[in-house]
Amino acid sequence: MRLKGLFWILTLLLLVILVVMAYFVFYASSFYVFIAVEVLIFITAIYLFVFYRRIIRPLQIIGDGMALLKEQDFSSRLRRVGQTDADRIVDVFNKMMNQLKNERLYLREQNHFLDLLINASPLGVIILDPDGTIQAANPAAYKIFGLKYSDSMTGKKLTRIASPLATELTLIKKYDSQIIRLNNASIYKCTHSSFLDRGFQHPFHLIESLTEDVFKAEKKAYEKVIRMIAHEVNNTTAGITSTLDTLLDTFKDTELHDVLQIAVERCYSMSRFITDFADVVRIPEPQLREEDLNQLVSSGKRFMENVCRNQNIRIVMELSDHPPVVKIDSVLFEQVLVNILKNSVEAIGKDGEIYIRTSNDPVCLEIADTGKGIDKETKNKLFSPFFSTKPNGQGLGLIFIREVLNKHGYTFSLQTDEDGLTRFRIRM
């Protein structure tokens, strides 16, 4: 800028000199003075031309280049000015601009590929701002949380997402991974990490669904165990029962008869016990038919009414005015319903209420009880094979429920809410 100012000062000075010399020529009328003035003007004009071409023009070119960098216009190039030093700068600048253009194109392609990869990934990906606000989430994350794109997570904190999984994610320390079991029998491996972008740390969460793989592994394991146990127990009890039946006839009128009768009953009880295990493995595929959900619920309620009456437990029905029609295997579902009601009765013990509700939008069944509730330690073990909080429990009731509901394609959850009620929700 200073050199440009100097150029214009010299130009102005030349104009002043021209005016002065013209004045002298007009009044002096000397040939030599005229020649001297013409020579001086010619030399000054040449000097200004050279000054502009060698200094001012290269500076203008460099200024144009700085403007291109400021505007991040990497597609434009500078022209050579015919000077070795200036052209060397122009060549370096054009090479740098070409490299920046290629780098920007590469980054765009890479970011586009990364976006496609994240959107197609079966892993749930949630990217946060440095302040913990959700910046982006892929379709798998929306599916895991049970949300639609219309229920955008962008711009919200994880604590504002209505999902038990979101709450668990906030408890994971950075650069740590945890296996999380939810109250709907879902199992996830969750990783909390971060990456650097423009000098700022951006936390992110990776959510991998292990539910199906774990269920398959669990089922394969307990199927094998149950078959082995059932084979050994049934073979053993069959031989013992046959022998005891013979002895019962022999000692029919003796005191030993009653002892033998108890042993026989114990053998049959053991056989029924192992049969219950085997039934979990042999759950048939559901035969789906359209059924009235309100009628199915009423049938299950009638089955449990006597038990509830004996323990002073009141069943409160809150059924939808418009009976929901669902495609369901009524035989399997009635067993599910009875299992859930039995668990509610056992959780209450005596003196309590069970609330049964149905709704149409969405089609849902909810069974709530005023029992003792589910603590955090128990919640993490729900729907696990052979786990039971009952002294004589087999740990198969919830596994049977889980298998039947999964075969129907229903989603479900079991949890104790803040109002103290333990709710089993089934979405159909």
XYZ file of C-alpha atoms in Angstrom:
428
model
C 0.000 0.000 0.000
C 2.889 2.383 0.773
C 4.472 1.670 -2.624
C 1.186 2.336 -4.390
C 0.945 5.618 -2.514
C 4.492 6.491 -3.544
C 3.608 5.707 -7.160
C 0.694 8.105 -7.134
C 2.812 10.775 -5.403
C 5.432 10.493 -8.143
C 2.732 10.658 -10.797
C 1.308 13.804 -9.226
C 4.821 15.278 -8.961
C 5.354 14.563 -12.667
C 2.172 16.426 -13.524
C 3.343 19.426 -11.449
C 6.728 19.361 -13.196
C 5.005 19.222 -16.587
C 2.914 22.242 -15.708
C 5.967 24.189 -14.488
C 8.051 23.234 -17.533
C 5.200 24.149 -19.866
C 5.100 27.554 -18.221
C 8.857 28.077 -18.747
C 8.717 26.877 -22.342
C 5.811 29.189 -23.085
C 7.627 32.277 -21.730
C 11.312 31.409 -22.376
C 10.876 30.134 -25.935
C 14.364 28.540 -25.768
C 15.061 25.506 -27.907
C 17.388 23.934 -25.368
C 14.962 24.439 -22.566
C 12.271 22.774 -24.656
C 14.540 19.795 -25.410
C 15.480 19.498 -21.736
C 11.844 19.493 -20.704
C 10.952 16.836 -23.303
C 13.859 14.609 -22.194
C 12.900 14.990 -18.537
C 9.296 14.103 -19.263
C 10.359 11.077 -21.303
C 12.732 9.805 -18.580
C 10.124 10.319 -15.874
C 7.468 8.457 -17.894
C 9.839 5.525 -18.457
C 10.702 5.478 -14.751
C 7.044 5.443 -13.737
C 6.280 2.654 -16.236
C 9.137 0.519 -14.944
C 8.168 1.304 -11.311
C 4.559 0.236 -11.962
C 5.484 -2.927 -13.875
C 8.163 -4.180 -11.478
C 6.689 -3.175 -8.141
C 3.080 -2.034 -8.246
C 1.676 -4.739 -10.548
C 3.292 -7.694 -8.682
C 1.934 -6.253 -5.449
C -1.547 -6.048 -6.968
C -1.282 -9.681 -8.085
C -0.205 -10.757 -4.572
C -3.055 -8.701 -3.103
C -5.504 -10.476 -5.412
C -4.071 -13.779 -4.238
C -4.586 -12.854 -0.573
C -8.199 -11.943 -1.390
C -8.717 -15.380 -3.005
C -7.318 -17.089 0.099
C -9.533 -15.001 2.363
C -12.618 -15.936 0.336
C -11.400 -19.591 0.133
C -11.752 -19.515 -3.652
C -9.315 -22.312 -4.493
C -10.457 -22.668 -8.109
C -8.960 -19.337 -9.364
C -5.319 -18.858 -10.382
C -2.942 -15.844 -10.746
C -1.353 -14.813 -14.079
C 2.386 -14.476 -14.511
C 3.662 -10.867 -14.754
C 6.856 -11.443 -16.727
C 9.287 -10.990 -13.816
C 11.439 -13.804 -12.513
C 10.940 -13.182 -8.780
C 7.284 -12.246 -9.064
C 6.530 -15.183 -11.386
C 8.214 -17.558 -8.928
C 5.823 -16.313 -6.232
C 2.878 -16.680 -8.634
C 3.912 -20.261 -9.496
C 4.229 -21.212 -5.827
C 0.872 -19.575 -5.088
C -0.882 -21.389 -7.970
C 0.644 -24.710 -6.884
C -0.519 -24.103 -3.319
C -4.039 -23.234 -4.525
C -4.157 -26.390 -6.635
C -3.080 -28.491 -3.644
C -5.639 -26.795 -1.384
C -8.346 -27.486 -3.973
C -7.386 -31.155 -4.146
C -7.254 -31.403 -0.338
C -10.692 -29.817 -0.032
C -12.085 -32.188 -2.672
C -10.515 -35.162 -0.881
C -11.944 -34.064 2.462
C -15.400 -33.620 0.930
C -15.265 -37.091 -0.618
C -13.965 -38.547 2.629
C -16.667 -36.812 4.689
C -19.330 -37.963 2.227
C -18.068 -41.539 2.456
C -17.978 -41.265 6.266
C -21.563 -39.962 6.304
C -22.713 -42.854 4.098
C -20.835 -45.320 6.310
C -22.338 -43.923 9.526
C -25.869 -43.841 8.092
C -25.585 -47.431 6.829
C -23.915 -48.741 9.987
C -25.888 -51.152 12.212
C -24.133 -49.490 15.160
C -25.954 -46.583 16.737
C -23.779 -43.451 16.477
C -24.487 -40.301 18.492
C -22.138 -37.308 18.056
C -22.192 -34.559 20.669
C -21.044 -30.948 20.738
C -18.328 -29.972 23.252
C -21.129 -28.840 25.595
C -22.839 -32.261 25.432
C -25.659 -31.353 23.018
C -26.507 -33.954 20.363
C -25.056 -32.774 17.051
C -25.973 -35.787 14.904
C -27.401 -39.305 15.184
C -27.626 -42.009 12.539
C -30.762 -44.061 11.641
C -29.581 -47.022 13.742
C -29.507 -44.792 16.846
C -33.085 -43.648 16.188
C -34.170 -47.273 15.791
C -32.422 -48.340 19.007
C -34.104 -45.518 20.921
C -37.452 -46.334 19.301
C -37.757 -42.854 17.775
C -38.681 -41.544 14.327
C -36.801 -38.876 12.381
C -39.713 -36.541 13.095
C -38.736 -36.845 16.781
C -35.351 -35.266 16.101
C -32.666 -35.786 18.731
C -30.488 -33.017 17.291
C -30.071 -30.048 19.624
C -31.093 -31.996 22.743
C -29.136 -33.305 25.701
C -29.050 -37.069 26.257
C -30.828 -36.522 29.568
C -33.839 -35.153 27.645
C -34.265 -38.292 25.518
C -37.128 -40.392 26.916
C -35.288 -43.707 26.968
C -33.665 -45.815 29.715
C -30.711 -46.369 27.382
C -30.061 -42.605 27.125
C -29.909 -42.417 30.914
C -27.412 -45.286 31.031
C -25.238 -43.624 28.361
C -24.785 -40.529 30.530
C -23.284 -42.717 33.272
C -20.504 -44.181 31.087
C -17.117 -42.530 31.605
C -15.205 -41.232 28.597
C -13.025 -43.816 26.812
C -14.904 -46.621 28.563
C -17.186 -49.440 27.322
C -20.016 -51.161 29.164
C -22.556 -53.915 28.577
C -26.014 -52.538 29.385
C -29.110 -54.682 29.985
C -32.431 -52.838 29.799
C -35.799 -53.637 31.306
C -37.084 -54.813 27.898
C -34.503 -57.651 27.765
C -32.376 -55.714 25.257
C -28.600 -55.897 25.628
C -26.188 -53.296 24.253
C -22.456 -52.729 24.225
C -21.944 -48.977 24.607
C -18.676 -47.090 24.051
C -18.025 -43.473 25.039
C -15.121 -41.745 23.275
C -14.262 -38.469 21.501
C -12.537 -37.046 18.412
C -10.818 -33.721 17.649
C -12.474 -31.334 15.171
C -11.181 -27.777 14.599
C -9.387 -27.812 17.910
C -12.418 -28.937 19.961
C -13.116 -32.337 21.541
C -16.416 -33.812 20.323
C -17.696 -36.739 22.465
C -19.552 -39.560 20.734
C -21.321 -42.797 21.695
C -21.280 -46.094 19.802
C -24.158 -48.467 20.556
C -23.947 -52.089 19.438
C -27.002 -54.295 19.862
C -26.044 -57.687 21.305
C -29.597 -58.798 22.059
C -30.087 -61.297 19.252
C -26.591 -62.792 19.504
C -26.836 -63.157 23.298
C -30.312 -64.694 23.077
C -29.088 -67.241 20.530
C -26.047 -68.097 22.635
C -28.147 -68.354 25.815
C -30.752 -70.498 24.137
C -28.156 -72.813 22.646
C -26.525 -73.214 26.044
C -29.647 -73.826 28.117
C -31.173 -76.098 25.458
C -28.150 -78.355 25.725
C -28.184 -78.296 29.533
C -31.930 -78.932 29.742
C -31.789 -81.839 27.297
C -28.991 -83.487 29.256
C -30.777 -82.974 32.581
C -34.146 -84.102 31.205
C -32.633 -87.244 29.713
C -30.871 -88.259 32.916
C -33.710 -87.329 35.272
C -36.483 -88.947 33.223
C -34.527 -92.160 32.745
C -33.699 -92.304 36.435
C -37.179 -91.422 37.723
C -38.814 -93.861 35.303
C -36.823 -96.756 36.724
C -37.317 -95.660 40.307
C -41.047 -95.047 39.851
C -41.531 -98.491 38.284
C -39.756 -100.137 41.187
C -41.669 -98.100 43.764
C -45.020 -98.958 42.132
C -44.157 -102.639 42.511
C -43.213 -102.130 46.157
C -46.451 -100.210 46.788
C -48.461 -103.269 45.789
C -46.252 -105.482 47.917
C -46.466 -103.318 51.057
C -50.040 -102.194 50.474
C -51.282 -102.699 54.041
C -48.129 -101.713 55.923
C -46.732 -98.497 57.345
C -44.077 -98.521 54.638
C -46.785 -97.907 52.029
C -47.185 -94.233 52.955
C -43.413 -93.660 52.812
C -43.243 -95.294 49.386
C -46.226 -93.212 48.207
C -44.412 -90.007 49.167
C -41.318 -91.172 47.247
C -43.433 -91.892 44.155
C -45.049 -88.461 44.317
C -41.628 -86.895 44.706
C -40.427 -88.672 41.560
C -43.443 -87.450 39.593
C -42.870 -83.937 40.956
C -39.260 -84.044 39.799
C -40.387 -85.229 36.381
C -42.868 -82.346 36.112
C -40.139 -79.947 37.241
C -37.786 -80.978 34.452
C -40.685 -80.977 31.970
C -41.221 -77.305 32.759
C -37.620 -76.681 31.753
C -38.030 -78.642 28.535
C -41.223 -76.765 27.629
C -39.236 -73.515 27.426
C -37.050 -75.058 24.734
C -40.008 -76.436 22.793
C -42.102 -73.284 22.419
C -43.955 -73.721 19.092
C -44.175 -71.054 16.415
C -47.243 -68.860 17.048
C -50.362 -69.501 14.981
C -51.540 -65.936 14.403
C -55.234 -65.109 14.247
C -57.139 -61.893 14.760
C -58.348 -61.768 18.354
C -60.048 -59.269 20.647
C -57.366 -58.221 23.151
C -59.975 -57.211 25.742
C -61.486 -60.708 25.678
C -58.068 -62.368 26.068
C -57.301 -60.146 29.051
C -60.697 -60.837 30.646
C -60.131 -64.585 30.255
C -56.750 -64.364 31.985
C -58.267 -62.285 34.781
C -60.978 -64.906 35.437
C -58.293 -67.615 35.673
C -56.485 -65.690 38.454
C -59.517 -64.292 40.308
C -59.708 -67.014 42.981
C -56.009 -66.762 43.816
C -56.257 -62.973 44.097
C -59.400 -63.152 46.212
C -57.735 -65.521 48.698
C -54.825 -63.062 49.115
C -57.020 -59.941 49.216
C -55.660 -58.624 45.915
C -58.001 -56.531 43.805
C -57.803 -56.642 40.008
C -58.772 -53.323 38.409
C -59.682 -53.503 34.707
C -59.269 -50.364 32.562
C -60.002 -51.672 29.073
C -60.200 -49.574 25.918
C -63.705 -48.550 24.831
C -62.871 -49.734 21.314
C -61.531 -53.290 21.729
C -58.081 -53.594 20.093
C -57.909 -56.340 17.481
C -54.494 -58.008 17.273
C -52.915 -60.870 15.335
C -51.930 -63.246 18.081
C -51.643 -66.879 19.178
C -54.281 -66.882 21.901
C -53.079 -70.125 23.529
C -49.472 -68.960 23.923
C -50.510 -65.454 24.938
C -52.848 -66.703 27.668
C -49.860 -68.514 29.198
C -47.865 -65.286 29.008
C -50.689 -63.353 30.655
C -51.046 -65.900 33.459
C -47.279 -65.833 34.096
C -47.276 -62.027 34.353
C -50.282 -62.021 36.708
C -48.716 -64.753 38.878
C -45.524 -62.666 39.159
C -47.626 -59.661 40.208
C -49.474 -61.714 42.822
C -46.208 -63.080 44.231
C -44.666 -59.585 44.296
C -47.658 -58.242 46.271
C -48.083 -61.166 48.649
C -51.248 -59.933 50.329
C -53.404 -56.821 50.259
C -52.759 -54.936 47.043
C -53.980 -54.043 43.569
C -53.265 -55.171 40.036
C -54.205 -52.779 37.217
C -54.821 -54.142 33.730
C -55.082 -51.551 30.941
C -55.478 -51.815 27.174
C -55.178 -49.002 24.641
C -55.638 -48.559 20.899
C -53.105 -45.899 19.881
C -50.728 -47.598 19.954
C -52.140 -51.050 20.663
C -50.715 -51.771 24.082
C -51.328 -53.932 27.146
C -50.117 -52.784 30.559
C -50.207 -54.800 33.787
C -49.213 -52.821 36.893
C -49.033 -53.972 40.499
C -48.429 -52.466 43.928
C -45.806 -55.045 44.853
C -42.392 -54.469 46.398
C -40.873 -53.363 43.084
C -37.638 -54.144 41.268
C -34.312 -52.877 42.590
C -31.379 -51.879 40.354
C -29.453 -55.119 40.928
C -32.466 -57.253 40.022
C -33.317 -55.070 37.004
C -29.966 -55.867 35.385
C -30.627 -59.624 35.655
C -34.228 -59.725 34.442
C -34.953 -62.081 31.535
C -31.696 -63.984 32.217
C -31.949 -67.802 32.124
C -32.444 -69.489 35.523
C -32.462 -66.186 37.443
C -35.223 -65.876 40.030
C -35.819 -63.819 43.174
C -38.130 -66.513 44.570
C -36.712 -69.131 46.967
C -38.113 -72.015 44.906
C -38.191 -70.236 41.538
C -36.862 -71.922 38.421
C -36.009 -68.700 36.582
C -38.054 -69.750 33.553
C -41.182 -67.599 33.729
C -39.673 -64.433 32.255
C -37.653 -66.468 29.745
C -40.900 -68.061 28.504
C -42.557 -64.632 28.314
C -39.565 -63.198 26.460
C -39.481 -66.016 23.907
C -43.216 -65.901 23.166
C -43.335 -62.103 22.818
C -40.235 -62.093 20.598
C -41.807 -64.752 18.375
C -44.833 -62.455 18.013
C -42.613 -59.477 17.185
C -43.917 -57.494 20.182
C -41.818 -55.066 22.203
C -42.052 -55.052 25.981
C -40.581 -53.593 29.152
C -40.672 -54.335 32.875
C -39.797 -51.669 35.409
C -40.791 -50.003 38.653
C -41.770 -46.387 37.997
C -41.479 -43.357 40.251
C -45.090 -43.738 41.418
C -44.144 -47.093 43.000
C -46.054 -49.252 40.524
C -44.246 -52.056 38.720
C -45.424 -52.116 35.112
C -45.153 -54.779 32.445
C -45.885 -53.046 29.102
C -46.424 -54.944 25.851
C -46.615 -53.008 22.574
C -48.279 -54.964 19.795
